[in-house]
Short mmCIF file of C-alpha atoms in Angstrom, two decimals:
data_model
loop_
_atom_site.label_atom_id
_atom_site.label_comp_id
_atom_site.label_asym_id
_atom_site.label_seq_id
_atom_site.Cartn_x
_atom_site.Cartn_y
_atom_site.Cartn_z
CA MET A 1 29.25 11.63 11.09
CA LEU A 2 30.86 15.02 10.48
CA SER A 3 31.53 14.21 6.83
CA ASP A 4 27.84 13.34 6.45
CA LEU A 5 26.90 16.67 8.03
CA THR A 6 29.33 18.56 5.83
CA GLN A 7 27.94 16.91 2.71
CA LEU A 8 24.39 17.66 3.84
CA ILE A 9 25.28 21.32 4.43
CA PHE A 10 26.90 21.71 1.03
CA ASN A 11 24.03 19.90 -0.70
CA THR A 12 21.60 22.26 1.05
CA ILE A 13 23.42 25.35 -0.17
CA ASP A 14 23.95 23.91 -3.68
CA LYS A 15 27.73 24.10 -3.48
CA PRO A 16 30.05 21.23 -4.34
CA LEU A 17 32.05 19.90 -1.40
CA GLU A 18 35.71 20.03 -2.30
CA SER A 19 38.97 19.84 -0.36
CA LYS A 20 39.74 23.45 -1.28
CA GLY A 21 37.17 26.17 -1.54
CA ILE A 22 35.94 29.65 -0.89
CA PHE A 23 32.78 31.46 0.09
CA LEU A 24 32.80 34.96 -1.34
CA VAL A 25 31.08 37.65 0.71
CA GLU A 26 28.20 37.80 -1.78
CA GLN A 27 27.63 34.03 -1.37
CA LEU A 28 27.22 34.16 2.39
CA GLN A 29 23.69 35.59 2.70
CA PRO A 30 22.15 33.14 0.18
CA ALA A 31 23.88 30.24 1.96
CA ILE A 32 22.53 31.40 5.33
CA GLU A 33 19.02 31.74 3.90
CA LYS A 34 19.10 28.24 2.37
CA LEU A 35 20.29 26.69 5.62
CA GLU A 36 17.69 28.54 7.69
CA ALA A 37 14.96 27.42 5.25
CA ALA A 38 16.17 23.81 5.60
CA ILE A 39 16.02 24.14 9.38
CA ALA A 40 12.46 25.44 9.15
CA ARG A 41 11.46 22.50 6.90
CA ASP A 42 13.07 20.03 9.32
CA ASN A 43 11.22 21.60 12.26
CA GLU A 44 7.91 21.49 10.37
CA LEU A 45 8.40 17.82 9.50
CA ARG A 46 9.21 16.96 13.11
CA GLN A 47 6.19 18.90 14.35
CA ALA A 48 3.91 17.17 11.85
CA VAL A 49 5.21 13.78 12.97
CA LYS A 50 4.66 14.69 16.61
CA SER A 51 1.07 15.73 15.97
CA ASP A 52 0.32 12.55 14.00
CA LYS A 53 -0.42 14.41 10.80
CA LEU A 54 1.85 12.10 8.85
CA SER A 55 1.77 8.36 8.34
CA ASP A 56 4.04 5.93 10.16
CA ASP A 57 6.09 5.57 6.95
CA LEU A 58 7.12 9.21 7.09
CA GLU A 59 7.85 8.98 10.79
CA ASP A 60 10.46 6.33 9.97
CA LYS A 61 12.15 8.82 7.60
CA THR A 62 12.39 11.51 10.27
CA PRO A 63 15.85 11.63 11.80
CA LYS A 64 15.92 10.41 15.37
CA ALA A 65 19.20 12.21 16.14
CA ASP A 66 19.67 15.88 16.87
CA ARG A 67 17.70 18.35 14.87
CA PHE A 68 19.34 19.69 11.72
CA GLY A 69 19.36 23.16 13.28
CA GLN A 70 21.40 21.98 16.24
CA ARG A 71 23.95 20.31 14.03
CA VAL A 72 24.34 23.17 11.55
CA PHE A 73 24.20 26.04 14.08
CA PRO A 74 28.01 26.50 14.40
CA PHE A 75 28.39 26.68 10.62
CA ILE A 76 25.63 29.27 10.32
CA GLN A 77 27.32 31.31 13.06
CA LEU A 78 30.57 31.17 11.07
CA LEU A 79 28.79 32.37 7.92
CA LYS A 80 27.05 35.19 9.82
CA ALA A 81 30.29 36.35 11.45
CA ALA A 82 32.04 36.42 8.09
CA LEU A 83 29.13 38.34 6.59
CA THR A 84 29.14 40.87 9.45
CA ASN A 85 32.87 41.41 8.99
CA GLU A 86 32.56 41.34 5.19
CA GLU A 87 35.18 38.59 4.99
CA MET A 88 35.30 35.61 2.72
CA ILE A 89 35.77 32.09 4.07
CA THR A 90 38.45 29.85 2.61
CA TRP A 91 39.57 26.32 3.43
CA GLY A 92 42.21 23.91 2.25
CA VAL A 93 44.60 26.59 1.00
#
């Protein structure tokens, strides 16, 4: 489940998921913006399904689990903290 979430996050921010990597300070704000836009789209889709604006076919495609925003929140907090401190994020090194 976490690997699926990680892949989804990296797909959302258009960054390849690799065992070693880095987010430079200048990459943090665009990544945050892309993730927040994806959260907004997910919320809009869920709201549309709730208000019966979409067909039953689309309702089946709506995730039944936690909202994307709930699942990605800790990662966004990490990105924001790094941005505030003007620090890059590295992993696998």
